Tab-separated table of C-alpha atoms in Angstrom:
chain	number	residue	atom	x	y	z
A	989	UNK	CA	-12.047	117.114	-117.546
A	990	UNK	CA	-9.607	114.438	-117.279
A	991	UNK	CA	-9.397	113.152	-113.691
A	992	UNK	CA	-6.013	113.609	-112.326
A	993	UNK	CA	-3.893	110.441	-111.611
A	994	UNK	CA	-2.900	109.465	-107.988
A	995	UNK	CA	0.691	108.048	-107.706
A	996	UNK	CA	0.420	104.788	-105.275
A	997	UNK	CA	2.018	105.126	-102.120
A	998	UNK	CA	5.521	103.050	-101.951
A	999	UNK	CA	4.662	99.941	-99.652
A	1000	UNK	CA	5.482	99.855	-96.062
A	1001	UNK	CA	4.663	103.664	-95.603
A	1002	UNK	CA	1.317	103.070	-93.464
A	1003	UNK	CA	3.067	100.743	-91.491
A	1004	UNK	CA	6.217	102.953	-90.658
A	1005	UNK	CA	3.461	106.039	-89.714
A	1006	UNK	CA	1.511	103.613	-87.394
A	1007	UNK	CA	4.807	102.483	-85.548
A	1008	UNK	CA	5.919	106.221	-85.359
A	1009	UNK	CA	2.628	107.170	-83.688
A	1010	UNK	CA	2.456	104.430	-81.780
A	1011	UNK	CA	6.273	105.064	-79.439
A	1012	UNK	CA	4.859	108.628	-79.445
A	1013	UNK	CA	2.350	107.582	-77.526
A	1014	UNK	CA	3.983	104.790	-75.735
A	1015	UNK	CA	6.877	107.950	-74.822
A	1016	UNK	CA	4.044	109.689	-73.607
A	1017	UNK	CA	2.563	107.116	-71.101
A	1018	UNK	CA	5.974	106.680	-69.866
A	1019	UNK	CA	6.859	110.362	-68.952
A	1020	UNK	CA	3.437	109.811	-66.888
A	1021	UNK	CA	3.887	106.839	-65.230
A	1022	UNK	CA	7.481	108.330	-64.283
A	1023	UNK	CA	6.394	111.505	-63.117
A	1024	UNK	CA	3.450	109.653	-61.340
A	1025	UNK	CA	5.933	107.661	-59.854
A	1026	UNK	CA	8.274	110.707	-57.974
A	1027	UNK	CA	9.716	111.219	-61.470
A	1028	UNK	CA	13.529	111.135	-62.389
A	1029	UNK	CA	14.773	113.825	-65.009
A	1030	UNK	CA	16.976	112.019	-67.428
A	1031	UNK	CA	14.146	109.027	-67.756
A	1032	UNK	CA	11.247	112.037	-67.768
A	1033	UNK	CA	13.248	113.681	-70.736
A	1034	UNK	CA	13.650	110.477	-72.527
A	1035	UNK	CA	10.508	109.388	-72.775
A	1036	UNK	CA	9.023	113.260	-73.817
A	1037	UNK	CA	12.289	113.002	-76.791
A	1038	UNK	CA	10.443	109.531	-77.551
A	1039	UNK	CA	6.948	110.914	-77.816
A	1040	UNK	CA	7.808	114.220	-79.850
A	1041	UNK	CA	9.928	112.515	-82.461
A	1042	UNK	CA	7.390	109.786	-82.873
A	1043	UNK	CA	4.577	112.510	-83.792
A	1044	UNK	CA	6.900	114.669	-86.030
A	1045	UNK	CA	8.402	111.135	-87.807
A	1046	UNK	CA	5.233	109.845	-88.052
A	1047	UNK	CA	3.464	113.635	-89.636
A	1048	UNK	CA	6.967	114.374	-92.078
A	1049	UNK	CA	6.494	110.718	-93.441
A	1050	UNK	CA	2.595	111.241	-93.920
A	1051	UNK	CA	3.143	114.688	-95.436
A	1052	UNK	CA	5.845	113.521	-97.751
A	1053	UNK	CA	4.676	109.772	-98.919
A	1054	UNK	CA	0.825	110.103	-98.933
A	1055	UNK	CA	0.174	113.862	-99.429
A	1056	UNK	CA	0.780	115.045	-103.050
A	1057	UNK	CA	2.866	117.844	-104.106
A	1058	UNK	CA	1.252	119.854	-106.805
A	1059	UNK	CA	3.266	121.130	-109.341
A	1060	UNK	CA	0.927	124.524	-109.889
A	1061	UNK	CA	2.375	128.136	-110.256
A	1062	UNK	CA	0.133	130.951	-109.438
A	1063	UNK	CA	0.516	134.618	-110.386
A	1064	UNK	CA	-0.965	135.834	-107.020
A	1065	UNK	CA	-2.948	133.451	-104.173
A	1066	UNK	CA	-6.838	133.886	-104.565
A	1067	UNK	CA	-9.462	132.286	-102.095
A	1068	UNK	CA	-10.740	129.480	-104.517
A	1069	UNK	CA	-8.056	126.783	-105.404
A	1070	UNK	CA	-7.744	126.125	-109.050
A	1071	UNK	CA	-9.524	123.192	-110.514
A	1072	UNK	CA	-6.911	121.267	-111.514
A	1073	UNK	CA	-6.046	121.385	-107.897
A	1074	UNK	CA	-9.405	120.506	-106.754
A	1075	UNK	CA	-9.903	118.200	-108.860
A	1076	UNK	CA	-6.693	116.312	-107.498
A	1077	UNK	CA	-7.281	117.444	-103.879
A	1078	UNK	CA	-10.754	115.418	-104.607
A	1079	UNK	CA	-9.414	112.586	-106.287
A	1080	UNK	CA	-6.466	111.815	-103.483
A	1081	UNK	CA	-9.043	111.643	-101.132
A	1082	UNK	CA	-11.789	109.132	-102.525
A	1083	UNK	CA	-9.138	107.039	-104.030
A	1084	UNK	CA	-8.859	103.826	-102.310
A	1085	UNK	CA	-6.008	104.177	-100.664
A	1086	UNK	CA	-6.245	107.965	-99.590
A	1087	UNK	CA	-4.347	109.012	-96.470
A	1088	UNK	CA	-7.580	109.353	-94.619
A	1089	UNK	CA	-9.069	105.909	-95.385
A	1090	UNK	CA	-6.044	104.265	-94.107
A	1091	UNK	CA	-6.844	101.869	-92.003
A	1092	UNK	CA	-5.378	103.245	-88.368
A	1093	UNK	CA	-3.125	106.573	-89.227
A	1094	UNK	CA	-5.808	108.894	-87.787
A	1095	UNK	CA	-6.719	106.084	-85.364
A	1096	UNK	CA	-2.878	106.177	-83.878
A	1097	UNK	CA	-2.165	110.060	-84.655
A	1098	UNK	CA	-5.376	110.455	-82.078
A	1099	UNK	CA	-3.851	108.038	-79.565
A	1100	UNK	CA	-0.659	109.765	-79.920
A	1101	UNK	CA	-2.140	112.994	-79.635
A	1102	UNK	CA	-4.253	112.240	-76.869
A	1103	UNK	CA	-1.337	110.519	-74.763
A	1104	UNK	CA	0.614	113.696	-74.837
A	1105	UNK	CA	-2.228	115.955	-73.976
A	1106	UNK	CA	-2.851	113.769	-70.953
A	1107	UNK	CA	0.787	113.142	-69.855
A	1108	UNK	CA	0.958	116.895	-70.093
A	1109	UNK	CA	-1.584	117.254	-67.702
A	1110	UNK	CA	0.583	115.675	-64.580
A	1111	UNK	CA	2.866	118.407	-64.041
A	1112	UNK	CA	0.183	120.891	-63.630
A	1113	UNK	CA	-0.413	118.635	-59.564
A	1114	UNK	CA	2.745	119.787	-58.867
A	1115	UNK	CA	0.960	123.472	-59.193
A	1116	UNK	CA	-2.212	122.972	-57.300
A	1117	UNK	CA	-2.489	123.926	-54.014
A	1118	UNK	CA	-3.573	120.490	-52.271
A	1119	UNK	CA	-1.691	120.286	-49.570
A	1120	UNK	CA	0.217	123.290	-48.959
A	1121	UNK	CA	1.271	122.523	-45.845
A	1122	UNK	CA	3.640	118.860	-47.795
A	1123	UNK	CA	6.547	120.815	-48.295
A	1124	UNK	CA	7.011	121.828	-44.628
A	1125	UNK	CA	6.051	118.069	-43.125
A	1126	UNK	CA	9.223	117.103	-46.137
A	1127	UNK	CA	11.666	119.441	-44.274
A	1128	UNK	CA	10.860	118.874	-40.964
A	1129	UNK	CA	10.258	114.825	-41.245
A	1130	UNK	CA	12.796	112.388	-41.832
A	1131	UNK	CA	12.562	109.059	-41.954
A	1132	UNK	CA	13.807	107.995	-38.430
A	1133	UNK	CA	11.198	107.284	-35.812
A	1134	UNK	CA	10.158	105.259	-32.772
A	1135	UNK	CA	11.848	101.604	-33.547
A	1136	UNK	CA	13.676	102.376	-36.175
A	1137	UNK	CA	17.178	100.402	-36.024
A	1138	UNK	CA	20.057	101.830	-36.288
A	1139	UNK	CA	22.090	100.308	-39.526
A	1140	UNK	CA	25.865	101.050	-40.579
A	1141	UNK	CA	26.840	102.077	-44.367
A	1142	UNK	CA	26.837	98.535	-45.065
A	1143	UNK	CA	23.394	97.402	-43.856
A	1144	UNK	CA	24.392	95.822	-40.468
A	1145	UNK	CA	22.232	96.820	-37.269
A	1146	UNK	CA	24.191	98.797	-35.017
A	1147	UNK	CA	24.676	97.618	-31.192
A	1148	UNK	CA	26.046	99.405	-28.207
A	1149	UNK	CA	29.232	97.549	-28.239
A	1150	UNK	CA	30.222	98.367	-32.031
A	1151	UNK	CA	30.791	101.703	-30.902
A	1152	UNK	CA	34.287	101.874	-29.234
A	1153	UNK	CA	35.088	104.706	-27.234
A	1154	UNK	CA	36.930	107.513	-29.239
A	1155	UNK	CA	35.399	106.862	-32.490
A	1156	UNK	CA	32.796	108.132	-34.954
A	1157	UNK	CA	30.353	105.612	-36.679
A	1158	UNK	CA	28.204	106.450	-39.591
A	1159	UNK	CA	24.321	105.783	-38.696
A	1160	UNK	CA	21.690	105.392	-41.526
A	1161	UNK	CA	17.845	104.217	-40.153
A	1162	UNK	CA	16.337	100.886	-41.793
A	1163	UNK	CA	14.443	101.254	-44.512
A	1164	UNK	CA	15.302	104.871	-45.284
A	1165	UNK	CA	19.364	104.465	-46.085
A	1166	UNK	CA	18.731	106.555	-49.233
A	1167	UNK	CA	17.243	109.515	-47.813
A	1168	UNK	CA	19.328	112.587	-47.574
A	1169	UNK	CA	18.302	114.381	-43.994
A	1170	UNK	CA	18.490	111.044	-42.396
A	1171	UNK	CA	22.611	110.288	-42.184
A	1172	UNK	CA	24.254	110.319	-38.784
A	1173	UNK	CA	26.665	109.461	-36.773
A	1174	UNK	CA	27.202	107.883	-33.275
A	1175	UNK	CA	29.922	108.512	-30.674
A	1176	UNK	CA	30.967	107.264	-27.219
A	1177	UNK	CA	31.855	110.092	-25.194
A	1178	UNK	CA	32.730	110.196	-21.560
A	1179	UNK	CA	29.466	111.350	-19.195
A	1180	UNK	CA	31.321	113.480	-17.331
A	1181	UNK	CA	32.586	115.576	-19.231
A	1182	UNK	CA	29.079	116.807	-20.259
A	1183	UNK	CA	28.876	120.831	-20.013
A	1184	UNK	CA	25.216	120.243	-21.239
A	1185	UNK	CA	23.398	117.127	-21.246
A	1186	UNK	CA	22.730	116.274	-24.385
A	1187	UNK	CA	19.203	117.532	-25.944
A	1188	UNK	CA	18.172	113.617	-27.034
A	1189	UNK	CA	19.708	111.798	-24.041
A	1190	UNK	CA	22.585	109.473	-24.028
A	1191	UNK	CA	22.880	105.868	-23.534
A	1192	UNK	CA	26.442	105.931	-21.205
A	1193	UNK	CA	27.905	108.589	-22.821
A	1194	UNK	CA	26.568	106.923	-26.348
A	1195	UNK	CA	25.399	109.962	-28.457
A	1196	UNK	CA	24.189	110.040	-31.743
A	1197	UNK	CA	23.661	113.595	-33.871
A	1198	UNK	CA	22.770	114.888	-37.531
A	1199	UNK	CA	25.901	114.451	-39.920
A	1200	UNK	CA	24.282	117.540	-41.316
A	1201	UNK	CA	25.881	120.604	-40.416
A	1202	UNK	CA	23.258	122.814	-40.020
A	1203	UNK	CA	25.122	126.447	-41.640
A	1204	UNK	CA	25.130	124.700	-45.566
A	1205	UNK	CA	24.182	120.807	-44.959
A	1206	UNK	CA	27.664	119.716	-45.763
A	1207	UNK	CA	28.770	116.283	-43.856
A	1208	UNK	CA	30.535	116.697	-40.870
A	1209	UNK	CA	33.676	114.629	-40.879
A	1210	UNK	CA	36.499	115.064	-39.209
A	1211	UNK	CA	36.328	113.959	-34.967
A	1212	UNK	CA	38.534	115.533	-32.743
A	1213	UNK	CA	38.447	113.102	-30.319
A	1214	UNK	CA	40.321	114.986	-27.475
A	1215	UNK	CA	38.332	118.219	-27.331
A	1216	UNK	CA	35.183	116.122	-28.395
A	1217	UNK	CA	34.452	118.253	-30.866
A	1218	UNK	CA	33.477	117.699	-34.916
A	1219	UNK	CA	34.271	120.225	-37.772
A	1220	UNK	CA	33.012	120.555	-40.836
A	1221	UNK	CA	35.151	120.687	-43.867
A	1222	UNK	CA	33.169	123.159	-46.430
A	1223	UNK	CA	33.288	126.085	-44.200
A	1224	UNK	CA	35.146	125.226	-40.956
A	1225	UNK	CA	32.071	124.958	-38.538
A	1226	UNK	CA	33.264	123.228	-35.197
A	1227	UNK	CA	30.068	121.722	-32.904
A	1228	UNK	CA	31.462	120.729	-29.254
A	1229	UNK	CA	29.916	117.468	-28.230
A	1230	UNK	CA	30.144	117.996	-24.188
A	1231	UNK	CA	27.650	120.577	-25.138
A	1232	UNK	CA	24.789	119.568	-26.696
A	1233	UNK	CA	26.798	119.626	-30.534
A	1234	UNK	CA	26.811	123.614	-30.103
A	1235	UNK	CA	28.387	125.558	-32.671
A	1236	UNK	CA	31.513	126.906	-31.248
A	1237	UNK	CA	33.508	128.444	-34.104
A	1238	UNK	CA	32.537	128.893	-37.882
A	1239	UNK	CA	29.297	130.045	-39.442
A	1240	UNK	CA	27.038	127.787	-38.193
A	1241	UNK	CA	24.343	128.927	-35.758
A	1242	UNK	CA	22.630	126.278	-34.374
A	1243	UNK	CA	23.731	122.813	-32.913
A	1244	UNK	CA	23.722	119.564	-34.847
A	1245	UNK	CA	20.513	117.873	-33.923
A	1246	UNK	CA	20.282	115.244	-31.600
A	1247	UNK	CA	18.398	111.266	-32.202
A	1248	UNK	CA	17.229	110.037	-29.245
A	1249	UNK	CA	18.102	105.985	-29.011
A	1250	UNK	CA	17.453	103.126	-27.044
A	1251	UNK	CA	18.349	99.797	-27.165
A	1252	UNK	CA	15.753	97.124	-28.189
A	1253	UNK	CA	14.636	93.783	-26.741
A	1254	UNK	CA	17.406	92.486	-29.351
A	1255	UNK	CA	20.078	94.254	-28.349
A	1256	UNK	CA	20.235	96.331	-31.310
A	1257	UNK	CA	19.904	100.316	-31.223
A	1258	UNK	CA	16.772	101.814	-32.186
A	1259	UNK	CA	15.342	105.362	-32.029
A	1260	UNK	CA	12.626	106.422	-29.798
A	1261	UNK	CA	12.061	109.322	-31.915
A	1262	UNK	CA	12.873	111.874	-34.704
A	1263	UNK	CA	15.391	114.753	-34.731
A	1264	UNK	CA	15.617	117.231	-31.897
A	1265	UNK	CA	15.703	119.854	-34.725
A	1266	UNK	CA	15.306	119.958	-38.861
A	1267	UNK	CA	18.683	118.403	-39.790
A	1268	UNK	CA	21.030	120.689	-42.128
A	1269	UNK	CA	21.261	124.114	-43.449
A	1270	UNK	CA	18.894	126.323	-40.567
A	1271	UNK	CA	17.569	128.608	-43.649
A	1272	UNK	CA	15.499	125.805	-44.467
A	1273	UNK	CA	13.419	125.492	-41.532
A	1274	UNK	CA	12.358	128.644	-41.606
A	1275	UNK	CA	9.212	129.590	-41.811
């Protein structure tokens, strides 16, 4: 029998598989090094787009360039392949340049392959039980701590005397700016009108509490600064000041949480400590 004649592949193809499988598997180590690094969703998604159209380029060009298409009509399917097709089946793969002697296709379809089966793998930490006890430290933990300066929205440290008397400044701590339980705010308030000392101490009427309201987390904003109290916007929680930030109208139940402050051998306001309390919404601290 006549053996069948293999078409040559049009140039380039190899080269166009090999790059295909290679940014699948470069999209693949970069949804793990993402999600290794606290992972972000838009980049995570990205890179997984990356590494599944790189495999399915790189496989529809393979299947369409270097596999043939047979041009055979059978009445019904049997088990054994006709020999014309056999004999073609065997003659694309010992020619010279059969798909599977191609220097690096199944070399960088494995890599490929094997990138995505082991990026795949990271998510499945998030299941394990290693430290059950992480999300509970993350709620009640925030990043403020002994010596931690106190730093205004623009990065300055904070010192007694930039907080005049009547007035609400915004408080982040140093080195943490970013995180979202750790926003604050310090007022000067006068000592005696105090109906509760305040939970975290005050430095001459100096105070300084969550911006967290603890009913639904929203800021707390708006300072009324003759009955010393602060409201909240999103559901009209008020917190009186001369007592300890304790809810007096609205749906919040428990007071804004105190941050206990000193000043520093530089002059500059630090904290001696965390929260008195889990900042924010109270649901979350619950156990």
């Amino acid at each position: 029998m006549k053996r069948p004649r293999v078409a040559p592949a049009p140039p380039g193809v190899n080269r166009r598989i090999v790059l295909s499988f290679l940014a699948s598997a470069a999209g693949a180590v970069g949804f793990a090094v993402t999600y290794g690094l606290g992972g972000q969703t838009q980049w995570e998604g990205i890179c997984l787009a990356v590494a599944f159209a790189g495999l399915a380029t790189g496989l529809a060009i393979w299947g369409r360039r270097l596999v043939p298409v047979g041009g055979y009509v059978e009445e019904h399917e049997g088990f054994t392949p006709p020999p014309g097709e056999q004999a073609l089946t065997a003659a694309v793969l010992t020619a010279p340049d059969s798909p599977i002697r191609r220097r690096g296709l199944l070399a960088t379809l494995g890599l490929a392959l094997t990138a995505l089966g082991v990026a795949a793998l990271f998510p499945l930490r998030s299941l394990l039980p290693w430290d059950r006890a992480r999300p509970v430290r993350a709620l009640e933990d925030t990043p403020w701590g002994p010596g931690v300066r106190l730093l205004t929205a623009d990065g300055r440290p904070l010192r007694p005397g930039d907080v005049p008397a009547g007035a609400v400044v915004g408080v982040f701590p140093e080195g943490g700016i970013e995180a979202g339980d750790a926003p604050a705010f310090a007022v000067r308030l006068r000592a005696e009108r105090f109906t509760r000392p305040p939970s975290a101490g005050h430095l001459d009427g100096l105070v300084v509490y969550s911006v967290l309201c603890t009913h639904a987390g929203c800021p707390v904003r708006l300072y009324l600064k003759g009955t010393g109290r602060v409201l909240c916007p999103c559901h009209q929680s008020s917190f009186d000041l001369f007592a300890d930030a304790q809810p007096v109208a609205g749906p919040a139940a428990r007071p804004l949480p105190g941050l206990p402050v000193e000043v520093g051998p530089d002059g500059y306001l630090r904290a001696t400590g965390d929260f008195t309390a889990p900042p924010g919404a109270g649901f979350w601290s619950r156990r």
